[in-house]
Amino acid sequence: PELYGALEWLGISNLSPADIIEFVHTADMDNDGNISYSEFVDMLKDPDADPEEEDDFLSISTPNVNLRISSVIIEPKGEKEIKALEEQLKKEQAEYEQQELLMEQQEEDNYQQVLQDLADMEDYS
């Protein structure tokens, strides 16, 4: 919700809750449900850039700049929608995995039946 609100505050308003969930899942390398600073920085890096130049760019500090960021309050956005969508996606994933298991079991049963049929055919000959 905080990321969604921050992106809207920055003027990026054409995103859906699904876009936010996808971004978080892509950026969250340790799968803790949050994007740490280092995960965020890693997402900003240009994959085609020279690593030394990229590191220099990202380590630039601005000690003489007073941005007064702490006075900006960014409201979280879409918390209910995001949570509902995450629950729906988890449910769909669980159903998909269940279907996969059922299909694997069906294939195994079919394979075993073919083996049994072949064995029966050999007994008749």
Short mmCIF file of N, CA, C and O in Angstrom, two decimals:
data_model
loop_
_atom_site.label_atom_id
_atom_site.label_comp_id
_atom_site.label_asym_id
_atom_site.label_seq_id
_atom_site.Cartn_x
_atom_site.Cartn_y
_atom_site.Cartn_z
N PRO A 1 0.80 -1.20 0.00
CA PRO A 1 0.00 0.00 0.00
C PRO A 1 0.85 1.28 0.00
O PRO A 1 0.51 2.23 -0.64
N GLU A 2 1.97 1.26 0.73
CA GLU A 2 2.83 2.43 0.79
C GLU A 2 3.46 2.70 -0.57
O GLU A 2 3.54 3.84 -1.02
N LEU A 3 3.91 1.63 -1.24
CA LEU A 3 4.50 1.79 -2.57
C LEU A 3 3.47 2.33 -3.55
O LEU A 3 3.76 3.23 -4.34
N TYR A 4 2.28 1.79 -3.50
CA TYR A 4 1.20 2.22 -4.38
C TYR A 4 0.93 3.72 -4.16
O TYR A 4 0.81 4.50 -5.11
N GLY A 5 0.83 4.12 -2.91
CA GLY A 5 0.60 5.53 -2.58
C GLY A 5 1.75 6.41 -3.03
O GLY A 5 1.54 7.51 -3.56
N ALA A 6 2.97 5.94 -2.84
CA ALA A 6 4.14 6.73 -3.24
C ALA A 6 4.20 6.90 -4.75
O ALA A 6 4.51 7.99 -5.25
N LEU A 7 3.91 5.85 -5.48
CA LEU A 7 3.93 5.95 -6.94
C LEU A 7 2.84 6.90 -7.43
O LEU A 7 3.07 7.67 -8.37
N GLU A 8 1.68 6.87 -6.80
CA GLU A 8 0.63 7.81 -7.17
C GLU A 8 1.06 9.23 -6.86
O GLU A 8 0.85 10.15 -7.65
N TRP A 9 1.69 9.43 -5.70
CA TRP A 9 2.19 10.76 -5.31
C TRP A 9 3.20 11.27 -6.33
O TRP A 9 3.25 12.46 -6.63
N LEU A 10 3.99 10.36 -6.90
CA LEU A 10 4.98 10.74 -7.91
C LEU A 10 4.34 10.98 -9.28
O LEU A 10 5.03 11.35 -10.23
N GLY A 11 3.05 10.74 -9.39
CA GLY A 11 2.36 10.99 -10.64
C GLY A 11 2.21 9.76 -11.52
O GLY A 11 1.78 9.85 -12.66
N ILE A 12 2.55 8.61 -10.99
CA ILE A 12 2.40 7.36 -11.74
C ILE A 12 1.08 6.74 -11.30
O ILE A 12 1.02 5.98 -10.34
N SER A 13 0.03 7.11 -12.00
CA SER A 13 -1.30 6.73 -11.54
C SER A 13 -1.97 5.67 -12.41
O SER A 13 -3.11 5.30 -12.16
N ASN A 14 -1.29 5.18 -13.41
CA ASN A 14 -1.91 4.19 -14.30
C ASN A 14 -1.58 2.76 -13.90
O ASN A 14 -1.61 1.87 -14.73
N LEU A 15 -1.29 2.54 -12.63
CA LEU A 15 -0.97 1.20 -12.14
C LEU A 15 -2.18 0.60 -11.42
O LEU A 15 -2.96 1.30 -10.80
N SER A 16 -2.27 -0.71 -11.49
CA SER A 16 -3.34 -1.42 -10.80
C SER A 16 -2.75 -2.12 -9.57
O SER A 16 -1.54 -2.27 -9.46
N PRO A 17 -3.60 -2.58 -8.67
CA PRO A 17 -3.10 -3.38 -7.55
C PRO A 17 -2.30 -4.60 -8.03
O PRO A 17 -1.30 -4.97 -7.42
N ALA A 18 -2.69 -5.19 -9.15
CA ALA A 18 -1.94 -6.34 -9.69
C ALA A 18 -0.54 -5.93 -10.09
O ALA A 18 0.42 -6.70 -9.90
N ASP A 19 -0.39 -4.72 -10.65
CA ASP A 19 0.95 -4.23 -11.01
C ASP A 19 1.83 -4.08 -9.78
O ASP A 19 3.01 -4.43 -9.80
N ILE A 20 1.25 -3.57 -8.70
CA ILE A 20 2.01 -3.38 -7.47
C ILE A 20 2.43 -4.73 -6.90
O ILE A 20 3.58 -4.91 -6.50
N ILE A 21 1.52 -5.69 -6.88
CA ILE A 21 1.85 -7.03 -6.37
C ILE A 21 2.96 -7.65 -7.21
O ILE A 21 3.92 -8.21 -6.67
N GLU A 22 2.87 -7.53 -8.51
CA GLU A 22 3.90 -8.08 -9.39
C GLU A 22 5.25 -7.42 -9.13
O GLU A 22 6.28 -8.08 -9.06
N PHE A 23 5.25 -6.10 -8.97
CA PHE A 23 6.49 -5.38 -8.69
C PHE A 23 7.12 -5.86 -7.38
O PHE A 23 8.32 -6.14 -7.32
N VAL A 24 6.30 -5.96 -6.34
CA VAL A 24 6.82 -6.39 -5.04
C VAL A 24 7.37 -7.81 -5.13
O VAL A 24 8.47 -8.10 -4.65
N HIS A 25 6.65 -8.72 -5.79
CA HIS A 25 7.11 -10.10 -5.90
C HIS A 25 8.41 -10.17 -6.71
O HIS A 25 9.27 -11.00 -6.42
N THR A 26 8.54 -9.31 -7.71
CA THR A 26 9.75 -9.29 -8.53
C THR A 26 10.93 -8.73 -7.75
O THR A 26 12.05 -9.26 -7.83
N ALA A 27 10.70 -7.67 -6.99
CA ALA A 27 11.79 -7.00 -6.27
C ALA A 27 12.17 -7.71 -4.98
O ALA A 27 13.31 -7.62 -4.54
N ASP A 28 11.24 -8.39 -4.35
CA ASP A 28 11.44 -8.99 -3.03
C ASP A 28 12.25 -10.27 -3.14
O ASP A 28 11.71 -11.38 -3.15
N MET A 29 13.56 -10.13 -3.19
CA MET A 29 14.43 -11.28 -3.42
C MET A 29 14.49 -12.24 -2.23
O MET A 29 14.73 -13.43 -2.40
N ASP A 30 14.28 -11.75 -1.01
CA ASP A 30 14.33 -12.64 0.15
C ASP A 30 12.95 -13.14 0.56
O ASP A 30 12.80 -13.82 1.58
N ASN A 31 11.94 -12.81 -0.23
CA ASN A 31 10.57 -13.29 -0.02
C ASN A 31 10.01 -13.02 1.37
O ASN A 31 9.29 -13.84 1.93
N ASP A 32 10.33 -11.83 1.91
CA ASP A 32 9.77 -11.48 3.21
C ASP A 32 8.52 -10.61 3.10
O ASP A 32 7.96 -10.18 4.10
N GLY A 33 8.08 -10.34 1.87
CA GLY A 33 6.89 -9.53 1.66
C GLY A 33 7.15 -8.04 1.65
O GLY A 33 6.21 -7.25 1.53
N ASN A 34 8.40 -7.66 1.80
CA ASN A 34 8.78 -6.24 1.80
C ASN A 34 9.91 -6.01 0.81
O ASN A 34 10.65 -6.93 0.49
N ILE A 35 10.04 -4.77 0.38
CA ILE A 35 11.17 -4.41 -0.46
C ILE A 35 12.15 -3.62 0.40
O ILE A 35 11.84 -2.51 0.84
N SER A 36 13.31 -4.20 0.67
CA SER A 36 14.32 -3.50 1.45
C SER A 36 14.99 -2.45 0.57
O SER A 36 14.81 -2.43 -0.65
N TYR A 37 15.78 -1.60 1.19
CA TYR A 37 16.48 -0.57 0.42
C TYR A 37 17.37 -1.19 -0.64
O TYR A 37 17.36 -0.76 -1.80
N SER A 38 18.12 -2.22 -0.27
CA SER A 38 19.03 -2.84 -1.24
C SER A 38 18.25 -3.51 -2.38
O SER A 38 18.68 -3.47 -3.54
N GLU A 39 17.11 -4.11 -2.08
CA GLU A 39 16.28 -4.71 -3.12
C GLU A 39 15.73 -3.62 -4.06
O GLU A 39 15.70 -3.79 -5.28
N PHE A 40 15.36 -2.47 -3.47
CA PHE A 40 14.87 -1.36 -4.26
C PHE A 40 15.96 -0.83 -5.18
O PHE A 40 15.74 -0.62 -6.37
N VAL A 41 17.16 -0.64 -4.64
CA VAL A 41 18.28 -0.15 -5.44
C VAL A 41 18.61 -1.15 -6.54
O VAL A 41 18.86 -0.76 -7.69
N ASP A 42 18.58 -2.43 -6.24
CA ASP A 42 18.86 -3.45 -7.26
C ASP A 42 17.85 -3.37 -8.40
O ASP A 42 18.20 -3.59 -9.56
N MET A 43 16.59 -3.06 -8.08
CA MET A 43 15.57 -2.94 -9.13
C MET A 43 15.81 -1.72 -10.02
O MET A 43 15.43 -1.72 -11.18
N LEU A 44 16.47 -0.68 -9.47
CA LEU A 44 16.73 0.53 -10.25
C LEU A 44 17.93 0.39 -11.16
O LEU A 44 18.07 1.17 -12.10
N LYS A 45 18.78 -0.56 -10.89
CA LYS A 45 20.00 -0.70 -11.68
C LYS A 45 19.69 -1.10 -13.11
O LYS A 45 18.82 -1.93 -13.37
N ASP A 46 20.44 -0.52 -14.03
CA ASP A 46 20.34 -0.85 -15.44
C ASP A 46 21.11 -2.15 -15.66
O ASP A 46 22.31 -2.20 -15.42
N PRO A 47 20.45 -3.22 -16.13
CA PRO A 47 21.14 -4.50 -16.30
C PRO A 47 22.25 -4.45 -17.36
O PRO A 47 23.15 -5.27 -17.35
N ASP A 48 22.20 -3.44 -18.25
CA ASP A 48 23.20 -3.32 -19.30
C ASP A 48 24.32 -2.35 -18.96
O ASP A 48 25.26 -2.18 -19.74
N ALA A 49 24.22 -1.69 -17.81
CA ALA A 49 25.22 -0.69 -17.44
C ALA A 49 26.48 -1.33 -16.89
O ALA A 49 26.46 -2.47 -16.40
N ASP A 50 27.56 -0.58 -16.97
CA ASP A 50 28.83 -1.00 -16.37
C ASP A 50 28.65 -1.00 -14.85
O ASP A 50 28.26 0.03 -14.28
N PRO A 51 28.91 -2.13 -14.17
CA PRO A 51 28.67 -2.20 -12.72
C PRO A 51 29.38 -1.11 -11.92
O PRO A 51 28.84 -0.59 -10.95
N GLU A 52 30.60 -0.75 -12.33
CA GLU A 52 31.33 0.29 -11.58
C GLU A 52 30.64 1.64 -11.72
O GLU A 52 30.50 2.38 -10.75
N GLU A 53 30.21 1.98 -12.92
CA GLU A 53 29.52 3.26 -13.12
C GLU A 53 28.19 3.27 -12.39
O GLU A 53 27.79 4.27 -11.80
N GLU A 54 27.48 2.16 -12.41
CA GLU A 54 26.18 2.07 -11.75
C GLU A 54 26.35 2.24 -10.24
O GLU A 54 25.59 2.95 -9.60
N ASP A 55 27.37 1.58 -9.66
CA ASP A 55 27.60 1.72 -8.23
C ASP A 55 27.94 3.15 -7.86
O ASP A 55 27.49 3.66 -6.84
N ASP A 56 28.73 3.82 -8.71
CA ASP A 56 29.06 5.22 -8.44
C ASP A 56 27.81 6.08 -8.46
O ASP A 56 27.61 6.94 -7.62
N PHE A 57 26.96 5.84 -9.43
CA PHE A 57 25.73 6.62 -9.55
C PHE A 57 24.85 6.43 -8.33
O PHE A 57 24.31 7.38 -7.78
N LEU A 58 24.69 5.20 -7.87
CA LEU A 58 23.79 4.93 -6.76
C LEU A 58 24.35 5.34 -5.41
O LEU A 58 23.61 5.44 -4.44
N SER A 59 25.66 5.57 -5.32
CA SER A 59 26.24 5.94 -4.03
C SER A 59 26.40 7.45 -3.88
O SER A 59 26.99 7.92 -2.93
N ILE A 60 25.89 8.23 -4.83
CA ILE A 60 25.97 9.67 -4.74
C ILE A 60 25.18 10.13 -3.52
O ILE A 60 24.05 9.72 -3.31
N SER A 61 25.80 10.99 -2.72
CA SER A 61 25.09 11.51 -1.56
C SER A 61 24.90 13.01 -1.72
O SER A 61 25.63 13.67 -2.45
N THR A 62 23.93 13.55 -1.04
CA THR A 62 23.62 14.96 -1.13
C THR A 62 23.53 15.56 0.27
O THR A 62 22.45 15.93 0.73
N PRO A 63 24.66 15.67 0.98
CA PRO A 63 24.60 16.16 2.36
C PRO A 63 24.21 17.63 2.46
O PRO A 63 23.69 18.07 3.47
N ASN A 64 24.40 18.43 1.41
CA ASN A 64 24.12 19.86 1.47
C ASN A 64 22.72 20.22 0.98
O ASN A 64 22.36 21.38 0.92
N VAL A 65 21.94 19.22 0.63
CA VAL A 65 20.61 19.47 0.11
C VAL A 65 19.59 19.21 1.23
O VAL A 65 19.57 18.15 1.83
N ASN A 66 18.73 20.19 1.46
CA ASN A 66 17.70 20.04 2.48
C ASN A 66 16.37 19.84 1.76
O ASN A 66 15.73 20.80 1.32
N LEU A 67 15.94 18.60 1.60
CA LEU A 67 14.74 18.29 0.84
C LEU A 67 13.46 18.36 1.67
O LEU A 67 12.38 18.41 1.11
N ARG A 68 13.56 18.37 2.95
CA ARG A 68 12.41 18.39 3.85
C ARG A 68 11.42 17.28 3.51
O ARG A 68 10.20 17.47 3.52
N ILE A 69 11.95 16.11 3.18
CA ILE A 69 11.11 14.98 2.83
C ILE A 69 10.26 14.54 4.00
O ILE A 69 9.14 14.08 3.83
N SER A 70 10.78 14.72 5.20
CA SER A 70 10.04 14.25 6.36
C SER A 70 8.71 15.00 6.53
O SER A 70 7.82 14.52 7.22
N SER A 71 8.56 16.16 5.90
CA SER A 71 7.31 16.90 6.02
C SER A 71 6.26 16.41 5.02
O SER A 71 5.11 16.81 5.09
N VAL A 72 6.65 15.56 4.09
CA VAL A 72 5.72 15.03 3.10
C VAL A 72 5.07 13.77 3.68
O VAL A 72 5.75 12.85 4.11
N ILE A 73 3.75 13.74 3.69
CA ILE A 73 3.03 12.56 4.16
C ILE A 73 2.38 11.91 2.95
O ILE A 73 1.57 12.53 2.26
N ILE A 74 2.77 10.69 2.70
CA ILE A 74 2.22 9.94 1.58
C ILE A 74 1.30 8.88 2.15
O ILE A 74 1.72 8.01 2.92
N GLU A 75 0.05 8.96 1.78
CA GLU A 75 -0.94 8.02 2.28
C GLU A 75 -0.84 6.70 1.51
O GLU A 75 -0.72 6.69 0.29
N PRO A 76 -0.90 5.59 2.23
CA PRO A 76 -0.97 4.30 1.54
C PRO A 76 -2.21 4.25 0.67
O PRO A 76 -3.20 4.92 0.95
N LYS A 77 -2.14 3.46 -0.38
CA LYS A 77 -3.27 3.38 -1.30
C LYS A 77 -3.61 1.92 -1.57
O LYS A 77 -2.72 1.09 -1.74
N GLY A 78 -4.88 1.62 -1.62
CA GLY A 78 -5.35 0.33 -2.09
C GLY A 78 -5.05 -0.85 -1.19
O GLY A 78 -4.95 -1.97 -1.66
N GLU A 79 -4.94 -0.62 0.11
CA GLU A 79 -4.58 -1.71 1.02
C GLU A 79 -5.58 -2.87 0.94
O GLU A 79 -5.19 -4.02 0.81
N LYS A 80 -6.86 -2.56 0.97
CA LYS A 80 -7.88 -3.61 0.92
C LYS A 80 -7.84 -4.34 -0.41
O LYS A 80 -7.93 -5.57 -0.47
N GLU A 81 -7.72 -3.57 -1.51
CA GLU A 81 -7.70 -4.18 -2.83
C GLU A 81 -6.49 -5.08 -3.01
O GLU A 81 -6.59 -6.18 -3.56
N ILE A 82 -5.35 -4.60 -2.54
CA ILE A 82 -4.12 -5.39 -2.68
C ILE A 82 -4.20 -6.66 -1.86
O ILE A 82 -3.86 -7.74 -2.34
N LYS A 83 -4.68 -6.55 -0.62
CA LYS A 83 -4.81 -7.75 0.22
C LYS A 83 -5.79 -8.75 -0.39
O LYS A 83 -5.53 -9.95 -0.40
N ALA A 84 -6.91 -8.25 -0.89
CA ALA A 84 -7.90 -9.14 -1.50
C ALA A 84 -7.33 -9.82 -2.73
O ALA A 84 -7.51 -11.03 -2.94
N LEU A 85 -6.60 -9.06 -3.54
CA LEU A 85 -6.00 -9.63 -4.75
C LEU A 85 -4.92 -10.64 -4.39
O LEU A 85 -4.82 -11.71 -5.01
N GLU A 86 -4.12 -10.35 -3.37
CA GLU A 86 -3.10 -11.31 -2.94
C GLU A 86 -3.74 -12.61 -2.46
O GLU A 86 -3.26 -13.69 -2.80
N GLU A 87 -4.83 -12.50 -1.71
CA GLU A 87 -5.53 -13.70 -1.25
C GLU A 87 -6.10 -14.48 -2.43
O GLU A 87 -6.01 -15.71 -2.47
N GLN A 88 -6.66 -13.77 -3.40
CA GLN A 88 -7.20 -14.43 -4.59
C GLN A 88 -6.08 -15.14 -5.35
O GLN A 88 -6.25 -16.28 -5.78
N LEU A 89 -4.94 -14.47 -5.50
CA LEU A 89 -3.82 -15.08 -6.21
C LEU A 89 -3.29 -16.31 -5.48
O LEU A 89 -2.94 -17.32 -6.11
N LYS A 90 -3.22 -16.24 -4.15
CA LYS A 90 -2.79 -17.40 -3.36
C LYS A 90 -3.75 -18.57 -3.54
O LYS A 90 -3.33 -19.71 -3.69
N LYS A 91 -5.05 -18.26 -3.52
CA LYS A 91 -6.07 -19.30 -3.70
C LYS A 91 -5.94 -19.92 -5.08
O LYS A 91 -5.98 -21.14 -5.23
N GLU A 92 -5.79 -19.08 -6.10
CA GLU A 92 -5.64 -19.59 -7.47
C GLU A 92 -4.39 -20.43 -7.60
O GLU A 92 -4.40 -21.46 -8.28
N GLN A 93 -3.30 -20.02 -6.96
CA GLN A 93 -2.06 -20.78 -7.01
C GLN A 93 -2.23 -22.14 -6.33
O GLN A 93 -1.78 -23.16 -6.85
N ALA A 94 -2.91 -22.15 -5.20
CA ALA A 94 -3.15 -23.41 -4.50
C ALA A 94 -4.04 -24.34 -5.34
O ALA A 94 -3.77 -25.55 -5.42
N GLU A 95 -5.06 -23.77 -5.98
CA GLU A 95 -5.92 -24.58 -6.85
C GLU A 95 -5.14 -25.13 -8.04
O GLU A 95 -5.31 -26.28 -8.43
N TYR A 96 -4.27 -24.30 -8.61
CA TYR A 96 -3.45 -24.74 -9.73
C TYR A 96 -2.52 -25.88 -9.32
O TYR A 96 -2.40 -26.88 -10.02
N GLU A 97 -1.89 -25.72 -8.15
CA GLU A 97 -1.00 -26.77 -7.66
C GLU A 97 -1.76 -28.06 -7.39
O GLU A 97 -1.26 -29.15 -7.67
N GLN A 98 -2.98 -27.94 -6.86
CA GLN A 98 -3.82 -29.11 -6.62
C GLN A 98 -4.16 -29.80 -7.94
O GLN A 98 -4.09 -31.03 -8.05
N GLN A 99 -4.51 -29.00 -8.95
CA GLN A 99 -4.80 -29.56 -10.28
C GLN A 99 -3.58 -30.27 -10.85
O GLN A 99 -3.71 -31.34 -11.45
N GLU A 100 -2.41 -29.68 -10.68
CA GLU A 100 -1.18 -30.29 -11.17
C GLU A 100 -0.94 -31.64 -10.50
O GLU A 100 -0.57 -32.62 -11.15
N LEU A 101 -1.16 -31.69 -9.18
CA LEU A 101 -0.99 -32.95 -8.46
C LEU A 101 -1.99 -33.99 -8.94
O LEU A 101 -1.62 -35.17 -9.12
N LEU A 102 -3.22 -33.58 -9.16
CA LEU A 102 -4.23 -34.52 -9.66
C LEU A 102 -3.87 -35.03 -11.05
O LEU A 102 -4.02 -36.22 -11.33
N MET A 103 -3.37 -34.15 -11.90
CA MET A 103 -2.98 -34.56 -13.24
C MET A 103 -1.78 -35.52 -13.20
O MET A 103 -1.75 -36.52 -13.94
N GLU A 104 -0.82 -35.23 -12.33
CA GLU A 104 0.32 -36.13 -12.17
C GLU A 104 -0.13 -37.50 -11.68
O GLU A 104 0.36 -38.53 -12.16
N GLN A 105 -1.06 -37.52 -10.74
CA GLN A 105 -1.57 -38.78 -10.22
C GLN A 105 -2.32 -39.54 -11.31
O GLN A 105 -2.17 -40.75 -11.45
N GLN A 106 -3.09 -38.82 -12.12
CA GLN A 106 -3.82 -39.43 -13.23
C GLN A 106 -2.84 -40.06 -14.23
O GLN A 106 -3.04 -41.18 -14.69
N GLU A 107 -1.78 -39.31 -14.54
CA GLU A 107 -0.77 -39.84 -15.46
C GLU A 107 -0.10 -41.09 -14.89
O GLU A 107 0.12 -42.07 -15.61
N GLU A 108 0.20 -41.06 -13.61
CA GLU A 108 0.81 -42.22 -12.96
C GLU A 108 -0.15 -43.41 -12.98
O GLU A 108 0.26 -44.54 -13.27
N ASP A 109 -1.42 -43.15 -12.69
CA ASP A 109 -2.42 -44.22 -12.72
C ASP A 109 -2.54 -44.80 -14.13
O ASP A 109 -2.61 -46.02 -14.31
N ASN A 110 -2.56 -43.92 -15.14
CA ASN A 110 -2.63 -44.38 -16.54
C ASN A 110 -1.41 -45.22 -16.90
O ASN A 110 -1.53 -46.25 -17.55
N TYR A 111 -0.25 -44.77 -16.47
CA TYR A 111 0.99 -45.52 -16.74
C TYR A 111 0.94 -46.90 -16.09
O TYR A 111 1.27 -47.90 -16.72
N GLN A 112 0.49 -46.93 -14.85
CA GLN A 112 0.40 -48.21 -14.15
C GLN A 112 -0.61 -49.12 -14.84
O GLN A 112 -0.40 -50.33 -14.94
N GLN A 113 -1.70 -48.56 -15.33
CA GLN A 113 -2.71 -49.36 -16.03
C GLN A 113 -2.14 -49.94 -17.32
O GLN A 113 -2.38 -51.10 -17.66
N VAL A 114 -1.36 -49.14 -18.06
CA VAL A 114 -0.74 -49.63 -19.29
C VAL A 114 0.22 -50.77 -18.97
O VAL A 114 0.24 -51.80 -19.66
N LEU A 115 1.00 -50.61 -17.91
CA LEU A 115 1.92 -51.69 -17.52
C LEU A 115 1.14 -52.95 -17.15
O LEU A 115 1.54 -54.07 -17.53
N GLN A 116 0.04 -52.77 -16.44
CA GLN A 116 -0.78 -53.92 -16.06
C GLN A 116 -1.37 -54.58 -17.29
O GLN A 116 -1.40 -55.81 -17.41
N ASP A 117 -1.86 -53.78 -18.24
CA ASP A 117 -2.43 -54.31 -19.47
C ASP A 117 -1.38 -55.09 -20.26
O ASP A 117 -1.66 -56.17 -20.80
N LEU A 118 -0.17 -54.58 -20.31
CA LEU A 118 0.90 -55.28 -21.02
C LEU A 118 1.24 -56.62 -20.34
O LEU A 118 1.44 -57.62 -20.99
N ALA A 119 1.26 -56.57 -19.02
CA ALA A 119 1.53 -57.80 -18.28
C ALA A 119 0.42 -58.83 -18.50
O ALA A 119 0.70 -60.03 -18.68
N ASP A 120 -0.82 -58.36 -18.53
CA ASP A 120 -1.95 -59.24 -18.79
C ASP A 120 -1.86 -59.84 -20.19
O ASP A 120 -2.17 -61.02 -20.40
N MET A 121 -1.46 -59.02 -21.16
CA MET A 121 -1.33 -59.50 -22.54
C MET A 121 -0.26 -60.58 -22.64
O MET A 121 -0.41 -61.57 -23.35
N GLU A 122 0.82 -60.41 -21.89
CA GLU A 122 1.90 -61.42 -21.91
C GLU A 122 1.42 -62.71 -21.27
O GLU A 122 1.81 -63.80 -21.73
N ASP A 123 0.58 -62.61 -20.24
CA ASP A 123 0.06 -63.83 -19.60
C ASP A 123 -0.84 -64.61 -20.54
O ASP A 123 -0.90 -65.84 -20.47
N TYR A 124 -1.56 -63.91 -21.41
CA TYR A 124 -2.47 -64.59 -22.36
C TYR A 124 -1.74 -65.23 -23.53
O TYR A 124 -2.25 -66.08 -24.19
N SER A 125 -0.53 -64.76 -23.82
CA SER A 125 0.15 -65.34 -24.99
C SER A 125 0.97 -66.55 -24.67
O SER A 125 1.00 -67.29 -23.88
#
